[in-house]
Tab-separated table of C-alpha atoms in Angstrom:
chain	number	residue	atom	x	y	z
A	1	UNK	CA	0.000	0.000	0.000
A	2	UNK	CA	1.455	3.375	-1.141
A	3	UNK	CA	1.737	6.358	1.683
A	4	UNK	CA	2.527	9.559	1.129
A	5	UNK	CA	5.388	9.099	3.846
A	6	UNK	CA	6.767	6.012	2.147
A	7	UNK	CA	7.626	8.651	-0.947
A	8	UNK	CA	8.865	11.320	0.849
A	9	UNK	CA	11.410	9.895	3.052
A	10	UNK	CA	12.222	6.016	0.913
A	11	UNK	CA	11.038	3.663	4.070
A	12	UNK	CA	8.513	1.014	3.286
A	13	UNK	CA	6.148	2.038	6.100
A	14	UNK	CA	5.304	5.148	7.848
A	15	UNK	CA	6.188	4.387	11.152
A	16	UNK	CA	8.557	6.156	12.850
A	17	UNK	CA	10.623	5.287	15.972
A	18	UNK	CA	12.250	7.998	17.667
A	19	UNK	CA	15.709	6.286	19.822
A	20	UNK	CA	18.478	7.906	21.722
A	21	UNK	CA	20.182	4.129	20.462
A	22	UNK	CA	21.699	3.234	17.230
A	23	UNK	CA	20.604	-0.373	17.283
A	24	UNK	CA	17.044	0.390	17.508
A	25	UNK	CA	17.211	2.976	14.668
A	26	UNK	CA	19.332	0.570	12.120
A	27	UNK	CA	16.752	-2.273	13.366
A	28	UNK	CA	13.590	-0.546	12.690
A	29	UNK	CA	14.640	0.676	9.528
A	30	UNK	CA	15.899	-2.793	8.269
A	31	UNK	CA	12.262	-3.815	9.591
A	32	UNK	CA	10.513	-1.318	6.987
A	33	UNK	CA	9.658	1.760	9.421
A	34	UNK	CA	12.373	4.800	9.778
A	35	UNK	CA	14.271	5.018	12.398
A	36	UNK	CA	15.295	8.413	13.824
A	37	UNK	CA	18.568	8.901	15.929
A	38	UNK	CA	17.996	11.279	18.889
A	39	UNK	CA	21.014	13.517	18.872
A	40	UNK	CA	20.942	16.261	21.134
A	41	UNK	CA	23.196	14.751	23.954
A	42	UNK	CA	26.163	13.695	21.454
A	43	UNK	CA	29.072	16.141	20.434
A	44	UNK	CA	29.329	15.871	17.178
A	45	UNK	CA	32.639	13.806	17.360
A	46	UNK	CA	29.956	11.017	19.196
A	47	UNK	CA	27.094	12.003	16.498
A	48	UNK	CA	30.138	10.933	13.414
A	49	UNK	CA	30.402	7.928	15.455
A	50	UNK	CA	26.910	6.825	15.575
A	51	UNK	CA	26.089	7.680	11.996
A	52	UNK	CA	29.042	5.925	10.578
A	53	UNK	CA	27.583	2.697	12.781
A	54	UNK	CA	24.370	3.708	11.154
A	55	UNK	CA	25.637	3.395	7.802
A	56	UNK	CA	27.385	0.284	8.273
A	57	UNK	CA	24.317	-1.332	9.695
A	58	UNK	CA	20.983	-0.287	8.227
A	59	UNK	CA	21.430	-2.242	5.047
A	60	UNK	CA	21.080	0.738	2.921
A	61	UNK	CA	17.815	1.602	4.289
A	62	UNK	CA	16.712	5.231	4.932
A	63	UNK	CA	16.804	6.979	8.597
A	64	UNK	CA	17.140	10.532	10.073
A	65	UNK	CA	18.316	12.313	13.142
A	66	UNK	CA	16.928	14.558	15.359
A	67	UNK	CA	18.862	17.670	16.610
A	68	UNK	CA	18.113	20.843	18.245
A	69	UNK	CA	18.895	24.205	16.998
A	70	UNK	CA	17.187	26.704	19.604
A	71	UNK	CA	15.344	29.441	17.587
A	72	UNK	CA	16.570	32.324	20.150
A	73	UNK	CA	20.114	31.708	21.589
A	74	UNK	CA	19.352	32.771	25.540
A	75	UNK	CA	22.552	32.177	27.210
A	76	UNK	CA	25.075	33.919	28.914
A	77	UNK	CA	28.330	33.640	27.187
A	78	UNK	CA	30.758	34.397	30.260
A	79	UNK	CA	28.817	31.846	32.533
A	80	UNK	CA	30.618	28.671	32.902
A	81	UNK	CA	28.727	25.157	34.055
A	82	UNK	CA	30.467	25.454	37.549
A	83	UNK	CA	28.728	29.001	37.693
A	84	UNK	CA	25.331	27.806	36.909
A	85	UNK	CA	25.787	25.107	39.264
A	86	UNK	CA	26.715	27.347	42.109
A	87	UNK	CA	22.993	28.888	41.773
A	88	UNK	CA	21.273	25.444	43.010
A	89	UNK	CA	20.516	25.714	46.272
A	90	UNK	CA	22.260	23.648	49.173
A	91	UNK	CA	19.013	22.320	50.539
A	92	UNK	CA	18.263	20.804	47.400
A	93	UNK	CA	21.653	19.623	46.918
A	94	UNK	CA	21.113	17.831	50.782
A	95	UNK	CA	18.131	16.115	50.052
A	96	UNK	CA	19.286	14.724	47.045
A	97	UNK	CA	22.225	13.553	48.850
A	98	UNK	CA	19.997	12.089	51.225
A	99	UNK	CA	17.622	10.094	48.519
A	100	UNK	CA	20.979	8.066	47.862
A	101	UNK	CA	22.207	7.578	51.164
A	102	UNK	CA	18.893	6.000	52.449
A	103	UNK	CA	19.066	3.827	49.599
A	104	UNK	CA	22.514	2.559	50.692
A	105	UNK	CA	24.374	4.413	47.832
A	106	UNK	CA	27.357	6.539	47.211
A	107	UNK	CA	26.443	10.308	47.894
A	108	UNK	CA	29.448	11.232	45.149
A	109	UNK	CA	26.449	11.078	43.058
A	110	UNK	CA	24.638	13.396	44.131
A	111	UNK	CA	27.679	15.729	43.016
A	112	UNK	CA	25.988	18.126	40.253
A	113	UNK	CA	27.238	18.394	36.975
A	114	UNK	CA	29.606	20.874	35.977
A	115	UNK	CA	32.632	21.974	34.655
A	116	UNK	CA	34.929	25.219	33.378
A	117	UNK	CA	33.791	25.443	29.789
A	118	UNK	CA	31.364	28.190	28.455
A	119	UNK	CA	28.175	26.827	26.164
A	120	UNK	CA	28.818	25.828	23.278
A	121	UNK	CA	25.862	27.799	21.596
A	122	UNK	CA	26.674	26.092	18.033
A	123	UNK	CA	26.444	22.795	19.214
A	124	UNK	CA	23.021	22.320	17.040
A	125	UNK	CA	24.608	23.754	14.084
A	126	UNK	CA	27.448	21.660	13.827
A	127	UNK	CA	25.418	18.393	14.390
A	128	UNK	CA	23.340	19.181	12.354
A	129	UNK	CA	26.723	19.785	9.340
A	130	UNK	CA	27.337	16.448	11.057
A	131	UNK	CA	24.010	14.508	9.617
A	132	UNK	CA	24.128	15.649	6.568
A	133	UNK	CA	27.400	14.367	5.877
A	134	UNK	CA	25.697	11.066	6.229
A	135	UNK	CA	22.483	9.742	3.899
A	136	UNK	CA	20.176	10.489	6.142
A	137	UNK	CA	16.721	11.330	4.824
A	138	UNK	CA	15.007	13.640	7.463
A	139	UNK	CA	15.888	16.144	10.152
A	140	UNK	CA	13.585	16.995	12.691
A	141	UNK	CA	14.027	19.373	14.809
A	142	UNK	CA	13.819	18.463	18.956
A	143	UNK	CA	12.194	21.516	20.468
A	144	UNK	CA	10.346	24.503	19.136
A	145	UNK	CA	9.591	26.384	15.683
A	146	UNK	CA	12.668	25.168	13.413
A	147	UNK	CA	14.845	27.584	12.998
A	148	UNK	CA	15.768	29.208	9.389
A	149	UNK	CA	19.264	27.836	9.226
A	150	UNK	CA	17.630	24.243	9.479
A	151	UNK	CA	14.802	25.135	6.722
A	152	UNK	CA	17.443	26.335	4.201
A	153	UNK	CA	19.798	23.731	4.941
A	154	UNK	CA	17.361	20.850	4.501
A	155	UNK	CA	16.064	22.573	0.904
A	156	UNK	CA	19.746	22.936	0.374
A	157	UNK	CA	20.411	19.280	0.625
A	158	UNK	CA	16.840	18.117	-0.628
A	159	UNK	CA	15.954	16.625	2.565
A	160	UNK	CA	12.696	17.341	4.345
A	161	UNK	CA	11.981	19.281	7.892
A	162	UNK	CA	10.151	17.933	10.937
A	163	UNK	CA	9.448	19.850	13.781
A	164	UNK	CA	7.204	18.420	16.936
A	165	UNK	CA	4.558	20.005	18.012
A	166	UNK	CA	2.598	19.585	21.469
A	167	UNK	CA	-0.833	22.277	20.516
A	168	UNK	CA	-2.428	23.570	17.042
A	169	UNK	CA	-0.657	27.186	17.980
A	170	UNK	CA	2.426	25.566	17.989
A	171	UNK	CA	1.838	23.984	14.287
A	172	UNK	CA	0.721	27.440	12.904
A	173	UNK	CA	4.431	28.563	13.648
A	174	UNK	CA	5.757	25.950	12.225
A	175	UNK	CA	3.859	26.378	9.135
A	176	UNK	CA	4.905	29.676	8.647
A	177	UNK	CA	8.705	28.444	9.420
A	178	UNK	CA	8.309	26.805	6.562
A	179	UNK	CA	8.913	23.153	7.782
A	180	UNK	CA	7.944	19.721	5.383
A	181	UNK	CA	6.722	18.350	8.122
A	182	UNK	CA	4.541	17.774	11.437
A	183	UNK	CA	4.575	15.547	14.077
A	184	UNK	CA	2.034	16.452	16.289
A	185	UNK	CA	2.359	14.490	20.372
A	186	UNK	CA	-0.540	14.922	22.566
A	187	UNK	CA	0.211	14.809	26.296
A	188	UNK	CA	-0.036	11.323	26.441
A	189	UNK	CA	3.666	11.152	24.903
A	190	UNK	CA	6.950	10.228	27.252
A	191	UNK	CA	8.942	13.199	28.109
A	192	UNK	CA	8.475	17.065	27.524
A	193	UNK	CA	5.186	17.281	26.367
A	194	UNK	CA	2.046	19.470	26.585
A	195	UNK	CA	-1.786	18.392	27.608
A	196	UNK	CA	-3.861	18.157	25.237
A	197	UNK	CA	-4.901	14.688	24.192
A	198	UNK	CA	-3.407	12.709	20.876
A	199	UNK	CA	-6.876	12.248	20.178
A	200	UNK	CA	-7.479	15.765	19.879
A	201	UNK	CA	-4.612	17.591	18.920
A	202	UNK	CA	-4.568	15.562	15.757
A	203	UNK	CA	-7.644	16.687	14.174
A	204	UNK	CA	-6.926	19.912	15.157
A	205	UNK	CA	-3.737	20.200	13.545
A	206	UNK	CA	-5.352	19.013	10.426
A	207	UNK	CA	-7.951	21.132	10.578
A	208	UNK	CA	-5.520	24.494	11.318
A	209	UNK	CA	-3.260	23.380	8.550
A	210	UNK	CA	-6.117	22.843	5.810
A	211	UNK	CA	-7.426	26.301	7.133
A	212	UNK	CA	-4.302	27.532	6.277
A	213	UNK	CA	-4.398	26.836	2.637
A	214	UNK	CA	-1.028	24.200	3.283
A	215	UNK	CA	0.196	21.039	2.106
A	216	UNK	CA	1.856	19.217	4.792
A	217	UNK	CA	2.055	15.672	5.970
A	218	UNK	CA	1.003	15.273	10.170
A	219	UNK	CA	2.877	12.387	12.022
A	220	UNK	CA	0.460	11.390	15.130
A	221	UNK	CA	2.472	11.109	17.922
A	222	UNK	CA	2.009	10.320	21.840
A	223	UNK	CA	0.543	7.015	23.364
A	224	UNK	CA	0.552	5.053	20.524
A	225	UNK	CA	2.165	1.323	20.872
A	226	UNK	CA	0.048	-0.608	18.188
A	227	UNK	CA	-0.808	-0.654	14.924
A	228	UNK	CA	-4.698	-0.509	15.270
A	229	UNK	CA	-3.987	2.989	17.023
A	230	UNK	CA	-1.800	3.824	14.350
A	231	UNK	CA	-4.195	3.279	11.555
A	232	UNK	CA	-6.911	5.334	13.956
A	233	UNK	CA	-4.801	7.948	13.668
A	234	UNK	CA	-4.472	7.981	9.902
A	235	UNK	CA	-8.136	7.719	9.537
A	236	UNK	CA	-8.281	11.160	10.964
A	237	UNK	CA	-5.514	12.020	8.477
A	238	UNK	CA	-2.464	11.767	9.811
A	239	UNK	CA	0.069	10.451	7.363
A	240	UNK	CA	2.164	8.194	9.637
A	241	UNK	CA	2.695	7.316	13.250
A	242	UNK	CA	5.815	9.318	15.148
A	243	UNK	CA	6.546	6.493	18.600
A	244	UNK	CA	9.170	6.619	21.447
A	245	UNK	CA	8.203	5.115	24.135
A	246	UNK	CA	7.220	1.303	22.420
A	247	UNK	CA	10.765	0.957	22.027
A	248	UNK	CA	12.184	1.406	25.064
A	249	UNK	CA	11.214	-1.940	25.987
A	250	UNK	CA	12.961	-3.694	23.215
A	251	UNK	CA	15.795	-5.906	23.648
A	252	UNK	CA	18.436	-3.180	21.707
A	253	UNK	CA	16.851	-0.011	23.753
A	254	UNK	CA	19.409	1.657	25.801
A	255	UNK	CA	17.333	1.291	28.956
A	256	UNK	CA	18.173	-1.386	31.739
A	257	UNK	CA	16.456	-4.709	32.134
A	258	UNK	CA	14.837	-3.514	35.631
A	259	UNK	CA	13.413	-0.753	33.986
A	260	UNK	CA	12.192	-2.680	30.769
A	261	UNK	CA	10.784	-5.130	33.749
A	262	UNK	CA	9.369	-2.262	35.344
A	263	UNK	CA	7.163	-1.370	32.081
A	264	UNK	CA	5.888	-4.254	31.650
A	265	UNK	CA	4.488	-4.477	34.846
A	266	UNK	CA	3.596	-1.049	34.860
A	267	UNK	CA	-0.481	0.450	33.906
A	268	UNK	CA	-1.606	3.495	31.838
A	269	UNK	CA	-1.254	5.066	35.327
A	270	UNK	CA	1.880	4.658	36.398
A	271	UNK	CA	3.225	7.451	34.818
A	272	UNK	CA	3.757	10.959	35.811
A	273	UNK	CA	4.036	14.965	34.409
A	274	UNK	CA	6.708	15.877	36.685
A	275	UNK	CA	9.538	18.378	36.855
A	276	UNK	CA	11.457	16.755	39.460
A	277	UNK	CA	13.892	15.741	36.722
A	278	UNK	CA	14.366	18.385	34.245
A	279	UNK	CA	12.845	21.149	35.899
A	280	UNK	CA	10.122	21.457	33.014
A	281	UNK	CA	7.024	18.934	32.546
A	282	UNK	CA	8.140	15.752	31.139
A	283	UNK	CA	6.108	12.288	31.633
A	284	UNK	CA	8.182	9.724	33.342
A	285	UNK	CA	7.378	6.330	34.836
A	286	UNK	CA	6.259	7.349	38.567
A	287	UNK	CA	8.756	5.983	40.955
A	288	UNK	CA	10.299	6.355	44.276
A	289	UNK	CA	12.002	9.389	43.686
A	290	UNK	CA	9.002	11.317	42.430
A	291	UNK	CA	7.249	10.540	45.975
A	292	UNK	CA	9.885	11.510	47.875
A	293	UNK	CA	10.485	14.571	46.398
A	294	UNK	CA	6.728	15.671	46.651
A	295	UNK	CA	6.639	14.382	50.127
A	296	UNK	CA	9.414	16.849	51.005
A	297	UNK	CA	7.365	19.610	49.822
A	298	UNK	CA	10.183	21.308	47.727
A	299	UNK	CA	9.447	22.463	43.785
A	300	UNK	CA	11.408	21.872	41.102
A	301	UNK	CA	14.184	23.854	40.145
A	302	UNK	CA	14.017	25.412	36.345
A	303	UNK	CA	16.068	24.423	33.291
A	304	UNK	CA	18.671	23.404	33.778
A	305	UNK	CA	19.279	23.530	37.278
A	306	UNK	CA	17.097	20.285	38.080
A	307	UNK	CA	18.693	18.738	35.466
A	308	UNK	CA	22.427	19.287	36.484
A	309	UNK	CA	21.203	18.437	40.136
A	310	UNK	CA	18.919	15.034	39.319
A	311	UNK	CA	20.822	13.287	35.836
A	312	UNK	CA	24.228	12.205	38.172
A	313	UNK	CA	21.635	10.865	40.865
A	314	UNK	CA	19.559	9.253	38.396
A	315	UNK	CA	22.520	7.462	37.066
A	316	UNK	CA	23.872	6.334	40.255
A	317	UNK	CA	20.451	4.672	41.122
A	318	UNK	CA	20.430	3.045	38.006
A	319	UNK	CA	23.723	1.689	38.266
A	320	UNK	CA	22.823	0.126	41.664
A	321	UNK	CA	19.122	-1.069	40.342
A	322	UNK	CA	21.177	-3.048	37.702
A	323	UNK	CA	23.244	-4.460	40.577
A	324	UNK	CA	19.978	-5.492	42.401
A	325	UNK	CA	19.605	-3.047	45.214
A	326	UNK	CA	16.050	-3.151	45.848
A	327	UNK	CA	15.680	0.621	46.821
A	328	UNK	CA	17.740	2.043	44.080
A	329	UNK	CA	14.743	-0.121	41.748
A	330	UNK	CA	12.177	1.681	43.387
A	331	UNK	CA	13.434	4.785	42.948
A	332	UNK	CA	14.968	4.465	39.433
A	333	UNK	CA	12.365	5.739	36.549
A	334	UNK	CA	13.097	6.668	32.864
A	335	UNK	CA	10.768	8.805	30.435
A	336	UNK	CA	7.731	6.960	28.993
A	337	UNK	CA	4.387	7.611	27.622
A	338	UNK	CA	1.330	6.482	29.051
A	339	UNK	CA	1.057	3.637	26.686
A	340	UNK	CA	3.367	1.994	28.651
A	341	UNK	CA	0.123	-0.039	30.191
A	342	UNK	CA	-0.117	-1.838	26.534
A	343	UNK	CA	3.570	-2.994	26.718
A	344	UNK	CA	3.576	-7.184	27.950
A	345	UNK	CA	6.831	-8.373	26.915
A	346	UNK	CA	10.266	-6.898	26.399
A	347	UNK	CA	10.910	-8.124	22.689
A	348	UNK	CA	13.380	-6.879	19.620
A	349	UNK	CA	12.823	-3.455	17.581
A	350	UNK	CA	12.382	-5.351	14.307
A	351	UNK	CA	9.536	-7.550	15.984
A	352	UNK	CA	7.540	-4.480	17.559
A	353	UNK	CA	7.678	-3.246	13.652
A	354	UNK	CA	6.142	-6.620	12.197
A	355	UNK	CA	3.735	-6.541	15.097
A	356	UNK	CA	2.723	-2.574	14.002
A	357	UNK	CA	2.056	-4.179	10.543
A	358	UNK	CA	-0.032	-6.557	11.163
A	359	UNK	CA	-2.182	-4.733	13.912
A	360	UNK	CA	-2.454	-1.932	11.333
A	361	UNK	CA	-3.898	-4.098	8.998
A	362	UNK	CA	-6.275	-5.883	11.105
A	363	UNK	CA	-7.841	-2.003	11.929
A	364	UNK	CA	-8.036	-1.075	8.370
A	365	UNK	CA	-10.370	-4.461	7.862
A	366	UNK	CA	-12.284	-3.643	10.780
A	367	UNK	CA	-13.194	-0.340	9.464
A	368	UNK	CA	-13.773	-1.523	5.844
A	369	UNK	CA	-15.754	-4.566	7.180
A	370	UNK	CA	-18.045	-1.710	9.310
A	371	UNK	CA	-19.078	0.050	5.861
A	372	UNK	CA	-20.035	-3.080	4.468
């Protein structure tokens, strides 16, 4: 069956699977969907690195990468990481230091993250010269309206423009940025992500972009984890299906076998808006360190301060979840739609593609057998 996705980016179905890992990208693009490299925590040095593992392993299939490229540049050139670290307040740097020590671990980790050098405020920029070194057929861009650096450069290289988008404001933006594409996440989505429904922000999109006199294809995006969702979604009109979170229970997902345990297990409820990680709203599994922080009563620090404080923690409970300390499990947590509640077996990347196929299918006959 022809899609308009299948033409515009060469993959055999529209399915698209978001991964911070290389293995899942290469295997879901072998599998027929497109794989899309998250690549905003890599220098580019890393980024050249994963590409050219990319390249060597995808069987000549097509994939993309996702960078960021902020559209204002609000930072502080003289401030170093040690500075902004300084501004975190020692409370908060105690009670994190106390989350690990009542779980038996190190308080080193609790150490936030810093360092001497200034930001590197080209960082997206040079990824993004990075990428297109490679064959990649799609850059999307990780937060907010894409920039017009990114627009030129993909028309430049003849390779289309995605841009995520959490509310039908946010798409008119991006329309007049000029972007090829839309994926649109409702709130039910894994990490940052707004609140309004999947099921609603889809339509509306469509409906803002036809109004609009445009022409461009909508990825649905947030809580979907099978193919009979997907092809709901296209029967509104979207034009493919945009997915994180199904993968992160797959066998080549760079998340630990507790936590790919912990998802199965886990309901539609278990998950959590919080900013107890990253200091803005991101859905997370709910776990032990989202109730403690709540039961002390202290808010979340902004960007990036929460971040710096929480991400050496985090790790450090991981680590020792891995290990089998039984606290560290309860408090470790990664971020994941609320789909995870359809998730019953950790399986591989290339499997959870097949399984989107045939699901898809078998929701396209129930809807032609219903107009019978």
């Amino acid at each position: 069956m022809p899609f308009r996705m299948t033409d515009m980016v060469g993959c055999e179905f529209p399915l698209f699977a978001f991964s911070h890992c290389r293995d899942v990208v290469a295997a879901v693009s072998r599998a027929g969907g497109f794989g899309v490299l998250g690549a905003v925590s890599f220098t580019p040095e890393q980024l050249e690195t994963e590409l050219k593992w990319i390249d060597d392993n995808i069987d000549g299939k097509p994939y993309g990468v996702d960078v960021l490229i902020p559209e204002v540049q609000a930072v502080d050139h003289s401030v170093t990481a040690d500075e902004v670290v300084a501004a975190i307040p020692q409370q908060y740097r105690d009670f994190t230091r106390q989350i690990l020590r009542e779980a038996g671990l190190d308080e080193s980790g609790a150490n936030p993250l810093g360092g001497s050098q200034q930001p590197n405020t080209s960082l997206g920029q040079e990824l993004l010269e990075v990428s297109f070194n490679h064959p990649v057929r799609l850059i999307a861009n990780a937060l907010g309206t894409a920039p017009p650096q990114m627009i030129e450069a993909g028309k430049k290289h003849g390779i289309p423009v995605a841009a995520l988008v959490g509310a039908k404001e946010h798409a008119m933006k991006q329309i007049e940025a000029g972007v090829d594409i839309i994926v649109a996440q409702g709130g039910e989505g894994g990490g940052h992500c707004g609140e309004v429904s999947t099921i609603v922000l889809i339509p509306e999109v469509l409906q803002a972009i036809e109004e609009a006199g445009a022409d461009i294809p909508v990825l649905a995006a947030g809580g979907i984890m099978n193919g009979k969702q997907m092809a709901g979604m296209m029967a509104m009109g979207a034009a493919g299906a945009w997915c994180g979170s199904v993968w992160l229970a797959t066998s080549e997902a760079e998340t630990h076998e507790v936590f790919r345990e912990k998802m199965v297990q886990a309901t539609s409820r278990d998950t959590i808006r919080s900013k107890h990680r990253t200091g803005k709203y991101s859905r997370q599994l709910r776990s032990g360190w989202h109730a403690m922080w709540e039961e002390a009563g202290l808010p979340a620090l902004p960007m990036p301060l929460m971040m710096l404080l929480s991400e050496p923690a985090l790790r450090t409970i991981d680590k020792a979840a891995v290990s089998g300390n039984t606290k560290a499990q309860e408090l470790c947590s990664y971020f994941v739609g609320q789909g995870v509640g359809l998730v019953r077996e950790v399986t591989s990347a290339g499997q959870v593609v097949q399984d989107f196929k045939q699901d898809f299918a078998a929701g396209y006959e129930t809807l032609a057998g219903a107009l019978e």
